[in-house]
mmCIF file of C-alpha atoms and ligand atoms in Angstrom:
data_model
loop_
_atom_site.group_PDB
_atom_site.id
_atom_site.type_symbol
_atom_site.label_atom_id
_atom_site.label_comp_id
_atom_site.label_asym_id
_atom_site.label_seq_id
_atom_site.Cartn_x
_atom_site.Cartn_y
_atom_site.Cartn_z
ATOM 1 C CA MET A 1 1.756 -25.264 32.831
ATOM 2 C CA SER A 2 -1.158 -22.981 31.450
ATOM 3 C CA TYR A 3 -0.461 -20.148 28.833
ATOM 4 C CA LEU A 4 -2.166 -17.338 28.195
ATOM 5 C CA ALA A 5 -4.189 -16.011 25.163
ATOM 6 C CA GLU A 6 -4.853 -12.679 24.261
ATOM 7 C CA TYR A 7 -7.888 -12.847 21.974
ATOM 8 C CA ILE A 8 -8.495 -9.764 20.021
ATOM 9 C CA TRP A 9 -11.000 -8.252 18.235
ATOM 10 C CA ILE A 10 -12.196 -5.097 15.800
ATOM 11 C CA ASP A 11 -15.160 -3.025 18.122
ATOM 12 C CA GLY A 12 -18.125 -0.983 16.639
ATOM 13 C CA THR A 13 -16.191 2.635 17.296
ATOM 14 C CA LYS A 14 -18.147 5.427 14.357
ATOM 15 C CA PRO A 15 -16.269 6.227 12.103
ATOM 16 C CA THR A 16 -12.961 4.694 12.439
ATOM 17 C CA ALA A 17 -13.340 0.713 14.853
ATOM 18 C CA LYS A 18 -10.968 0.224 17.552
ATOM 19 C CA LEU A 19 -9.011 -3.048 18.542
ATOM 20 C CA ARG A 20 -9.721 -4.440 21.816
ATOM 21 C CA SER A 21 -7.978 -7.264 23.945
ATOM 22 C CA LYS A 22 -8.129 -9.236 27.083
ATOM 23 C CA THR A 23 -6.611 -11.933 28.159
ATOM 24 C CA LYS A 24 -7.313 -15.829 28.932
ATOM 25 C CA VAL A 25 -5.834 -18.738 30.889
ATOM 26 C CA LEU A 26 -5.991 -22.032 29.642
ATOM 27 C CA ALA A 27 -4.488 -25.296 30.748
ATOM 28 C CA ASP A 28 -2.341 -26.754 28.791
ATOM 29 C CA GLY A 29 -3.361 -28.691 26.000
ATOM 30 C CA ALA A 30 -6.849 -26.820 25.754
ATOM 31 C CA LYS A 31 -7.594 -24.607 22.683
ATOM 32 C CA PRO A 32 -8.535 -21.916 22.696
ATOM 33 C CA GLY A 33 -12.019 -21.864 21.969
ATOM 34 C CA THR A 34 -15.371 -19.398 21.319
ATOM 35 C CA TRP A 35 -15.260 -16.503 24.258
ATOM 36 C CA GLY A 36 -17.852 -13.488 24.681
ATOM 37 C CA PHE A 37 -17.677 -10.195 25.779
ATOM 38 C CA ASP A 38 -19.354 -7.117 27.129
ATOM 39 C CA GLY A 39 -20.235 -5.757 23.519
ATOM 40 C CA SER A 40 -22.131 -2.415 25.349
ATOM 41 C CA SER A 41 -18.446 -0.564 26.504
ATOM 42 C CA THR A 42 -17.487 -1.208 22.925
ATOM 43 C CA SER A 43 -20.489 0.089 20.714
ATOM 44 C CA GLN A 44 -21.324 -3.736 19.627
ATOM 45 C CA ALA A 45 -24.676 -3.792 21.674
ATOM 46 C CA GLU A 46 -27.137 -2.190 23.874
ATOM 47 C CA GLY A 47 -26.695 -2.518 27.824
ATOM 48 C CA HIS A 48 -30.035 -4.661 28.154
ATOM 49 C CA ALA A 49 -28.718 -7.136 25.796
ATOM 50 C CA SER A 50 -24.790 -6.606 25.069
ATOM 51 C CA ASP A 51 -23.335 -10.059 25.305
ATOM 52 C CA ARG A 52 -21.395 -11.184 22.309
ATOM 53 C CA VAL A 53 -19.438 -13.843 20.892
ATOM 54 C CA LEU A 54 -15.744 -14.037 19.885
ATOM 55 C CA LYS A 55 -14.398 -16.687 17.482
ATOM 56 C CA PRO A 56 -11.391 -17.325 16.667
ATOM 57 C CA VAL A 57 -9.401 -17.419 13.229
ATOM 58 C CA ALA A 58 -5.899 -17.047 13.322
ATOM 59 C CA SER A 59 -3.954 -17.478 16.408
ATOM 60 C CA TYR A 60 0.154 -16.264 16.731
ATOM 61 C CA PRO A 61 2.945 -16.421 19.405
ATOM 62 C CA ASP A 62 2.653 -14.176 21.442
ATOM 63 C CA PRO A 63 5.986 -11.098 21.285
ATOM 64 C CA ILE A 64 5.395 -10.071 24.399
ATOM 65 C CA ARG A 65 4.645 -12.181 27.014
ATOM 66 C CA GLY A 66 7.165 -15.061 25.423
ATOM 67 C CA GLY A 67 7.399 -18.535 26.009
ATOM 68 C CA ASP A 68 3.574 -20.916 24.578
ATOM 69 C CA ASN A 69 1.449 -17.674 24.702
ATOM 70 C CA VAL A 70 -0.254 -16.587 22.033
ATOM 71 C CA LEU A 71 -2.431 -13.456 20.692
ATOM 72 C CA VAL A 72 -6.032 -14.893 19.053
ATOM 73 C CA LEU A 73 -7.627 -12.839 16.253
ATOM 74 C CA CYS A 74 -11.658 -13.442 16.171
ATOM 75 C CA GLU A 75 -14.182 -12.557 14.457
ATOM 76 C CA VAL A 76 -17.309 -10.737 16.361
ATOM 77 C CA PHE A 77 -20.828 -12.573 16.160
ATOM 78 C CA ASN A 78 -24.291 -11.802 18.281
ATOM 79 C CA ILE A 79 -25.581 -14.322 19.860
ATOM 80 C CA ASP A 80 -27.955 -15.882 17.217
ATOM 81 C CA ASP A 81 -24.728 -17.127 15.492
ATOM 82 C CA THR A 82 -25.092 -14.301 12.297
ATOM 83 C CA PRO A 83 -22.096 -12.144 12.336
ATOM 84 C CA HIS A 84 -22.367 -9.050 13.811
ATOM 85 C CA GLU A 85 -22.398 -5.909 12.175
ATOM 86 C CA SER A 86 -18.897 -4.688 12.381
ATOM 87 C CA ASN A 87 -17.574 -7.414 11.378
ATOM 88 C CA THR A 88 -16.263 -6.316 7.891
ATOM 89 C CA ARG A 89 -14.120 -10.018 7.615
ATOM 90 C CA ALA A 90 -17.316 -11.675 7.563
ATOM 91 C CA LEU A 91 -18.069 -10.099 3.831
ATOM 92 C CA LEU A 92 -14.590 -10.251 3.049
ATOM 93 C CA ARG A 93 -15.060 -13.878 3.141
ATOM 94 C CA PRO A 94 -17.018 -14.894 0.078
ATOM 95 C CA VAL A 95 -15.612 -12.495 -2.243
ATOM 96 C CA ALA A 96 -11.995 -14.391 -1.368
ATOM 97 C CA GLU A 97 -13.105 -17.143 -1.832
ATOM 98 C CA GLN A 98 -15.326 -16.813 -5.114
ATOM 99 C CA PHE A 99 -12.142 -15.012 -6.635
ATOM 100 C CA ALA A 100 -9.849 -17.841 -5.136
ATOM 101 C CA GLY A 101 -8.701 -19.090 -8.314
ATOM 102 C CA GLN A 102 -7.763 -15.923 -9.624
ATOM 103 C CA GLU A 103 -4.839 -15.850 -6.902
ATOM 104 C CA PRO A 104 -4.943 -12.066 -6.116
ATOM 105 C CA ILE A 105 -1.777 -10.869 -3.052
ATOM 106 C CA PHE A 106 -1.971 -7.670 -1.702
ATOM 107 C CA GLY A 107 0.681 -5.722 0.287
ATOM 108 C CA ILE A 108 0.180 -2.617 2.313
ATOM 109 C CA GLU A 109 1.705 -0.222 3.696
ATOM 110 C CA GLN A 110 0.468 1.107 6.608
ATOM 111 C CA GLU A 111 2.047 4.469 7.453
ATOM 112 C CA TYR A 112 1.450 5.698 11.423
ATOM 113 C CA THR A 113 2.631 8.941 13.741
ATOM 114 C CA PHE A 114 4.166 8.423 16.819
ATOM 115 C CA PHE A 115 2.421 11.111 19.603
ATOM 116 C CA GLN A 116 3.481 11.954 23.104
ATOM 117 C CA GLY A 117 0.426 13.862 24.469
ATOM 118 C CA ALA A 118 -0.933 16.767 21.638
ATOM 119 C CA ARG A 119 1.436 16.901 19.232
ATOM 120 C CA PRO A 120 3.764 13.977 16.724
ATOM 121 C CA LEU A 121 6.493 12.966 18.288
ATOM 122 C CA GLY A 122 9.375 15.374 17.777
ATOM 123 C CA PHE A 123 7.131 17.763 17.417
ATOM 124 C CA PRO A 124 8.740 21.616 19.918
ATOM 125 C CA GLU A 125 6.557 21.946 23.150
ATOM 126 C CA ASN A 126 6.303 25.448 20.738
ATOM 127 C CA GLY A 127 5.985 26.171 16.765
ATOM 128 C CA PHE A 128 6.661 23.418 14.363
ATOM 129 C CA PRO A 129 9.818 21.829 13.340
ATOM 130 C CA ALA A 130 12.184 22.287 10.007
ATOM 131 C CA PRO A 131 9.826 22.268 7.192
ATOM 132 C CA GLN A 132 9.370 18.324 5.189
ATOM 133 C CA GLY A 133 12.401 18.137 3.210
ATOM 134 C CA GLY A 134 15.386 15.569 5.437
ATOM 135 C CA TYR A 135 12.868 13.258 7.551
ATOM 136 C CA TYR A 136 11.712 10.529 4.566
ATOM 137 C CA CYS A 137 14.295 7.640 5.050
ATOM 138 C CA GLY A 138 16.418 9.908 7.837
ATOM 139 C CA VAL A 139 19.010 9.151 10.347
ATOM 140 C CA GLY A 140 20.230 11.098 12.682
ATOM 141 C CA ALA A 141 19.017 12.329 16.008
ATOM 142 C CA ASP A 142 17.781 15.770 14.276
ATOM 143 C CA GLU A 143 15.359 14.188 12.068
ATOM 144 C CA ILE A 144 14.524 10.541 13.713
ATOM 145 C CA PHE A 145 12.376 10.221 16.629
ATOM 146 C CA GLY A 146 10.447 6.660 17.909
ATOM 147 C CA ARG A 147 13.299 4.291 15.425
ATOM 148 C CA GLU A 148 13.839 2.274 19.408
ATOM 149 C CA ILE A 149 9.628 2.338 19.311
ATOM 150 C CA VAL A 150 9.527 0.897 15.037
ATOM 151 C CA GLU A 151 12.238 -1.737 15.688
ATOM 152 C CA LYS A 152 11.017 -3.038 18.629
ATOM 153 C CA HIS A 153 8.369 -3.158 16.695
ATOM 154 C CA LEU A 154 10.030 -4.976 13.326
ATOM 155 C CA GLU A 155 11.084 -7.341 16.495
ATOM 156 C CA ASN A 156 7.532 -8.728 17.531
ATOM 157 C CA CYS A 157 5.732 -8.775 14.031
ATOM 158 C CA LEU A 158 8.850 -11.245 13.416
ATOM 159 C CA LYS A 159 8.453 -13.060 16.339
ATOM 160 C CA ALA A 160 4.334 -13.085 16.206
ATOM 161 C CA GLY A 161 5.041 -15.169 12.316
ATOM 162 C CA LEU A 162 3.907 -11.831 10.290
ATOM 163 C CA ASN A 163 4.996 -11.344 6.589
ATOM 164 C CA ILE A 164 6.129 -7.573 7.343
ATOM 165 C CA CYS A 165 8.415 -6.571 4.586
ATOM 166 C CA GLY A 166 9.429 -3.320 5.641
ATOM 167 C CA ILE A 167 9.660 -0.193 7.632
ATOM 168 C CA ASN A 168 10.579 3.044 6.945
ATOM 169 C CA ALA A 169 10.917 6.596 8.216
ATOM 170 C CA GLU A 170 7.729 9.072 6.969
ATOM 171 C CA VAL A 171 7.655 12.656 5.437
ATOM 172 C CA MET A 172 7.071 14.498 9.113
ATOM 173 C CA PRO A 173 8.822 13.953 11.873
ATOM 174 C CA GLY A 174 7.331 10.847 14.167
ATOM 175 C CA GLN A 175 6.039 9.550 10.963
ATOM 176 C CA TRP A 176 6.305 5.601 9.580
ATOM 177 C CA GLU A 177 5.748 3.051 7.312
ATOM 178 C CA PHE A 178 5.623 -0.534 7.604
ATOM 179 C CA GLN A 179 5.003 -2.925 4.924
ATOM 180 C CA VAL A 180 2.870 -6.450 5.134
ATOM 181 C CA GLY A 181 2.229 -8.718 2.734
ATOM 182 C CA PRO A 182 2.293 -10.104 -0.611
ATOM 183 C CA VAL A 183 -0.120 -12.588 0.827
ATOM 184 C CA GLY A 184 -3.761 -12.574 0.034
ATOM 185 C CA PRO A 185 -6.538 -11.195 0.578
ATOM 186 C CA LEU A 186 -7.539 -12.372 4.584
ATOM 187 C CA GLU A 187 -4.125 -12.506 4.995
ATOM 188 C CA VAL A 188 -3.003 -9.354 4.360
ATOM 189 C CA SER A 189 -5.820 -7.977 6.310
ATOM 190 C CA ASP A 190 -5.462 -10.444 9.695
ATOM 191 C CA GLU A 191 -2.261 -9.597 9.986
ATOM 192 C CA LEU A 192 -2.533 -5.891 9.591
ATOM 193 C CA TRP A 193 -4.537 -6.155 12.243
ATOM 194 C CA VAL A 194 -1.794 -7.739 14.217
ATOM 195 C CA ALA A 195 0.389 -5.628 13.391
ATOM 196 C CA ARG A 196 -2.087 -2.583 14.653
ATOM 197 C CA TRP A 197 -2.187 -4.335 17.538
ATOM 198 C CA LEU A 198 1.817 -5.142 17.919
ATOM 199 C CA LEU A 199 1.972 -1.042 16.928
ATOM 200 C CA TYR A 200 0.125 0.466 19.551
ATOM 201 C CA ARG A 201 1.255 -2.586 22.207
ATOM 202 C CA THR A 202 4.846 -1.920 21.763
ATOM 203 C CA ALA A 203 4.152 1.844 22.280
ATOM 204 C CA GLU A 204 2.622 1.795 25.134
ATOM 205 C CA ASP A 205 5.942 0.227 27.416
ATOM 206 C CA PHE A 206 7.561 3.699 25.656
ATOM 207 C CA GLY A 207 5.555 5.802 26.965
ATOM 208 C CA VAL A 208 4.010 6.926 23.453
ATOM 209 C CA SER A 209 0.901 6.665 21.158
ATOM 210 C CA ALA A 210 0.206 5.439 17.811
ATOM 211 C CA THR A 211 -2.178 7.177 15.845
ATOM 212 C CA LEU A 212 -3.856 5.929 11.970
ATOM 213 C CA ASP A 213 -5.077 9.043 11.817
ATOM 214 C CA PRO A 214 -4.637 10.031 8.215
ATOM 215 C CA LYS A 215 -4.219 14.358 8.867
ATOM 216 C CA PRO A 216 -2.203 14.351 12.128
ATOM 217 C CA ALA A 217 -0.845 17.472 11.534
ATOM 218 C CA GLN A 218 -2.485 20.405 9.863
ATOM 219 C CA GLY A 219 -1.111 22.919 7.225
ATOM 220 C CA ASP A 220 1.817 21.562 5.045
ATOM 221 C CA TRP A 221 2.087 18.000 6.250
ATOM 222 C CA ASN A 222 1.948 14.592 4.636
ATOM 223 C CA GLY A 223 -0.817 12.640 5.796
ATOM 224 C CA ALA A 224 -1.018 9.452 6.716
ATOM 225 C CA GLY A 225 -1.796 6.844 4.034
ATOM 226 C CA ALA A 226 -2.531 2.523 3.058
ATOM 227 C CA HIS A 227 -1.497 2.326 -0.143
ATOM 228 C CA THR A 228 -2.280 -1.249 -0.966
ATOM 229 C CA ASN A 229 -0.433 -3.169 -3.697
ATOM 230 C CA PHE A 230 -2.034 -5.420 -6.043
ATOM 231 C CA SER A 231 -2.238 -8.331 -8.400
ATOM 232 C CA THR A 232 -3.798 -11.465 -9.500
ATOM 233 C CA LYS A 233 -2.059 -14.648 -11.170
ATOM 234 C CA ALA A 234 -2.744 -13.629 -14.639
ATOM 235 C CA MET A 235 -0.779 -9.790 -13.242
ATOM 236 C CA ARG A 236 2.121 -11.519 -12.206
ATOM 237 C CA GLU A 237 2.136 -14.307 -15.371
ATOM 238 C CA GLU A 238 4.582 -12.792 -18.332
ATOM 239 C CA GLY A 239 2.422 -9.941 -20.409
ATOM 240 C CA GLY A 240 0.588 -9.394 -17.420
ATOM 241 C CA TYR A 241 0.384 -5.581 -17.567
ATOM 242 C CA GLN A 242 -2.621 -6.272 -19.986
ATOM 243 C CA ALA A 243 -4.643 -7.010 -16.937
ATOM 244 C CA ILE A 244 -3.284 -4.603 -14.803
ATOM 245 C CA VAL A 245 -4.422 -1.647 -17.377
ATOM 246 C CA THR A 246 -8.251 -3.652 -17.458
ATOM 247 C CA ALA A 247 -7.995 -3.496 -13.174
ATOM 248 C CA CYS A 248 -6.865 0.410 -13.747
ATOM 249 C CA GLU A 249 -9.672 1.408 -15.844
ATOM 250 C CA ALA A 250 -11.960 -1.339 -13.800
ATOM 251 C CA LEU A 251 -11.233 1.180 -10.883
ATOM 252 C CA GLY A 252 -12.649 4.195 -13.048
ATOM 253 C CA ALA A 253 -15.989 2.542 -14.607
ATOM 254 C CA GLU A 254 -18.875 4.449 -13.808
ATOM 255 C CA GLY A 255 -19.985 4.556 -10.060
ATOM 256 C CA LYS A 256 -16.206 3.081 -8.497
ATOM 257 C CA PRO A 257 -14.339 5.903 -7.668
ATOM 258 C CA GLU A 258 -16.527 6.867 -5.095
ATOM 259 C CA GLU A 259 -17.674 3.058 -3.847
ATOM 260 C CA HIS A 260 -14.109 3.150 -3.303
ATOM 261 C CA ILE A 261 -13.951 6.493 -1.720
ATOM 262 C CA ARG A 262 -16.655 6.163 0.130
ATOM 263 C CA GLN A 263 -15.038 3.080 1.730
ATOM 264 C CA TYR A 264 -11.467 3.861 2.161
ATOM 265 C CA GLY A 265 -11.129 5.666 5.932
ATOM 266 C CA ALA A 266 -13.021 8.182 7.426
ATOM 267 C CA GLY A 267 -11.650 11.923 6.838
ATOM 268 C CA VAL A 268 -10.178 9.951 2.901
ATOM 269 C CA GLU A 269 -10.768 13.794 1.720
ATOM 270 C CA THR A 270 -8.952 15.942 4.246
ATOM 271 C CA ARG A 271 -6.055 14.123 3.114
ATOM 272 C CA LEU A 272 -6.367 13.626 -0.824
ATOM 273 C CA THR A 273 -6.358 17.098 -1.303
ATOM 274 C CA GLY A 274 -4.079 16.860 -4.728
ATOM 275 C CA ALA A 275 -0.965 18.397 -2.803
ATOM 276 C CA HIS A 276 1.637 16.260 -0.454
ATOM 277 C CA GLU A 277 1.696 12.846 -3.224
ATOM 278 C CA THR A 278 -1.797 12.689 -3.444
ATOM 279 C CA ALA A 279 -4.662 12.883 -6.470
ATOM 280 C CA PRO A 280 -7.733 14.431 -5.411
ATOM 281 C CA TRP A 281 -10.398 12.579 -4.153
ATOM 282 C CA ASN A 282 -12.995 12.933 -7.060
ATOM 283 C CA GLU A 283 -10.845 12.262 -9.968
ATOM 284 C CA TYR A 284 -9.850 9.660 -10.303
ATOM 285 C CA SER A 285 -7.096 8.467 -12.829
ATOM 286 C CA TYR A 286 -3.933 6.050 -13.087
ATOM 287 C CA GLY A 287 -0.748 5.958 -14.458
ATOM 288 C CA VAL A 288 2.546 5.199 -14.731
ATOM 289 C CA SER A 289 5.483 5.897 -11.293
ATOM 290 C CA ASP A 290 2.568 9.094 -11.029
ATOM 291 C CA ARG A 291 2.706 9.442 -7.367
ATOM 292 C CA GLY A 292 -0.281 12.189 -8.253
ATOM 293 C CA ALA A 293 -2.271 10.026 -8.673
ATOM 294 C CA SER A 294 -5.548 8.039 -7.713
ATOM 295 C CA VAL A 295 -3.715 4.575 -8.866
ATOM 296 C CA ARG A 296 0.341 3.798 -9.703
ATOM 297 C CA ILE A 297 1.809 1.240 -12.065
ATOM 298 C CA PRO A 298 5.239 1.277 -10.157
ATOM 299 C CA TRP A 299 8.047 1.852 -13.160
ATOM 300 C CA GLN A 300 9.570 -1.734 -13.471
ATOM 301 C CA VAL A 301 5.897 -3.098 -13.648
ATOM 302 C CA GLU A 302 5.483 -1.014 -16.942
ATOM 303 C CA VAL A 303 9.271 -2.200 -17.514
ATOM 304 C CA GLU A 304 8.910 -5.877 -17.332
ATOM 305 C CA LYS A 305 5.164 -5.735 -18.832
ATOM 306 C CA LYS A 306 3.776 -7.611 -15.770
ATOM 307 C CA GLY A 307 3.745 -6.761 -12.013
ATOM 308 C CA TYR A 308 0.842 -4.913 -9.925
ATOM 309 C CA LEU A 309 -0.614 -1.575 -8.825
ATOM 310 C CA GLU A 310 -0.135 0.642 -5.956
ATOM 311 C CA ASP A 311 -3.947 1.701 -4.880
ATOM 312 C CA ARG A 312 -2.476 5.265 -3.494
ATOM 313 C CA ARG A 313 -6.283 6.480 -2.144
ATOM 314 C CA PRO A 314 -7.267 4.661 0.871
ATOM 315 C CA ASN A 315 -6.448 6.060 4.230
ATOM 316 C CA ALA A 316 -4.146 5.244 6.644
ATOM 317 C CA ASN A 317 -7.104 4.318 9.011
ATOM 318 C CA VAL A 318 -8.593 2.071 6.109
ATOM 319 C CA ASP A 319 -10.213 -1.643 7.352
ATOM 320 C CA PRO A 320 -7.991 -3.704 5.376
ATOM 321 C CA TYR A 321 -10.759 -6.081 5.386
ATOM 322 C CA VAL A 322 -13.093 -3.631 3.175
ATOM 323 C CA VAL A 323 -10.484 -2.423 0.537
ATOM 324 C CA THR A 324 -9.031 -5.862 -0.172
ATOM 325 C CA ARG A 325 -13.066 -6.942 -0.912
ATOM 326 C CA LEU A 326 -13.689 -3.647 -2.905
ATOM 327 C CA LEU A 327 -10.465 -4.427 -5.448
ATOM 328 C CA VAL A 328 -11.025 -8.396 -5.436
ATOM 329 C CA ASP A 329 -14.606 -7.283 -6.038
ATOM 330 C CA THR A 330 -14.102 -4.498 -8.627
ATOM 331 C CA CYS A 331 -11.319 -5.858 -10.536
ATOM 332 C CA CYS A 332 -11.409 -9.703 -10.741
ATOM 333 C CA ALA A 333 -14.714 -9.581 -11.697
ATOM 334 C CA ALA A 334 -13.602 -7.403 -15.171
ATOM 335 C CA LEU A 335 -10.181 -9.989 -14.899
ATOM 336 C CA ASP A 336 -13.332 -12.434 -15.678
ATOM 337 C CA LYS A 337 -15.684 -11.435 -17.784
ATOM 338 C CA ALA A 338 -12.123 -9.711 -20.152
ATOM 339 C CA GLY A 339 -11.086 -13.352 -20.280
ATOM 340 C CA GLU A 340 -7.973 -12.036 -19.225
ATOM 341 C CA ALA A 341 -7.900 -13.815 -15.683
HETATM 342 P P1 LIG B 1 6.530 2.758 -2.264
HETATM 343 O O1 LIG B 1 7.414 2.827 -3.235
HETATM 344 O O2 LIG B 1 4.913 2.551 -2.627
HETATM 345 O O3 LIG B 1 7.081 2.958 -1.292
HETATM 346 P P2 LIG B 1 6.753 0.529 -0.339
HETATM 347 O O4 LIG B 1 8.579 -0.592 -1.113
HETATM 348 O O5 LIG B 1 6.265 0.693 0.586
HETATM 349 O O6 LIG B 1 6.391 0.541 -2.168
HETATM 350 O O7 LIG B 1 5.847 -1.190 -0.537
HETATM 351 C C1 LIG B 1 5.237 -2.081 -1.711
HETATM 352 C C2 LIG B 1 4.667 -3.109 -1.931
HETATM 353 O O8 LIG B 1 4.393 -3.721 -2.748
HETATM 354 C C3 LIG B 1 5.110 -4.146 -0.550
HETATM 355 O O9 LIG B 1 3.891 -3.975 0.415
HETATM 356 C C4 LIG B 1 5.190 -5.283 -0.989
HETATM 357 O O10 LIG B 1 4.365 -6.392 -0.548
HETATM 358 C C5 LIG B 1 4.208 -4.973 -2.215
HETATM 359 N N1 LIG B 1 3.943 -5.695 -2.974
HETATM 360 C C6 LIG B 1 5.258 -6.014 -4.441
HETATM 361 N N2 LIG B 1 4.894 -6.963 -4.889
HETATM 362 C C7 LIG B 1 3.583 -7.513 -5.380
HETATM 363 C C8 LIG B 1 2.872 -8.304 -5.752
HETATM 364 N N3 LIG B 1 3.532 -8.413 -7.055
HETATM 365 N N4 LIG B 1 1.347 -7.891 -5.532
HETATM 366 C C9 LIG B 1 1.144 -7.216 -4.654
HETATM 367 N N5 LIG B 1 1.650 -6.414 -4.122
HETATM 368 C C10 LIG B 1 3.211 -6.521 -4.376
HETATM 369 MN MN1 LIG B 2 6.191 2.903 1.272
HETATM 370 MN MN1 LIG B 3 4.681 6.320 2.559
HETATM 371 MN MN1 LIG B 4 3.411 3.518 -1.869
#
């Protein structure tokens, strides 16, 4: 019997890349190998030299097709075997390797919004729903829109073997969150991209679309973020609080807030306004339990004097390969330098 491999890759759309996939039929016993595609249709090549290369980097059981079928996540290469400029995973690999000794791990909270037609799911045809207040972690048909899709998505992620660790309804109707982690930088990023693909694919069967737009509704509605929770072995160990503070300080060092913010997702300044549980995009701050700070140290971390930090700035549409690289690069280098690694 043959089986099916769904090759998934990240395209070259700017400013925010999109997911693409196509199917390969494989003979029983054959492994998903290198494949190609037309890069001129994905903003990854010009028409006159459009071949691009897909190299499998991770494989997961396919929960949509079931059986022996698989989802195959790929990196995109040029035909001369150099990573394509859209291949941000290739930039993360050496950084992850350099600081592997510090055992960095991440949990990413992916917020997103379901849309039906031009409106968020649950928004009435005319006007607006009741203001924010009852929707976050709500229950009941007057507050919850799309739960059947969310449950199916969770089931699909678990069947695929992803480290999804929770879901919740968010503050706006039709807005939801899932969390992936805590696992290493490459794993969390690979799995987040696959979980996103599964989100779009699952919702497709319900005639609903999902978006990572950081500001999906104008007005007094929260945006959508991708809070990135991060720790190293030193932070998780007894007395790790000092390492957490060192990392928070490193993130605020000269030039660092700008360097990070610039790469935290297109339209980040439209979401980080200072309102709606955000810090202004152009002011760096950190604090305990402070959901109005750029970086939050959770209350139980201060009590236990060890744990992790939460970078609240990344947009829902951030590239996880980029945010994990920046955090490892900035924080692990500072911990090395301080002798606290
Ligand atoms: P919030 O209160 O901000 O909504 P969530 O429960 O949605 O928090 O998400 C918390 C995230 O923190 C999860 O993704 C989880 O995997 C992650 N996390 C927990 N412990 C650690 C740790 N030691 N290092 C990194 N991430 C962690
Ligand atoms: Mn959360
Ligand atoms: Mn949230
Ligand atoms: Mn959070």
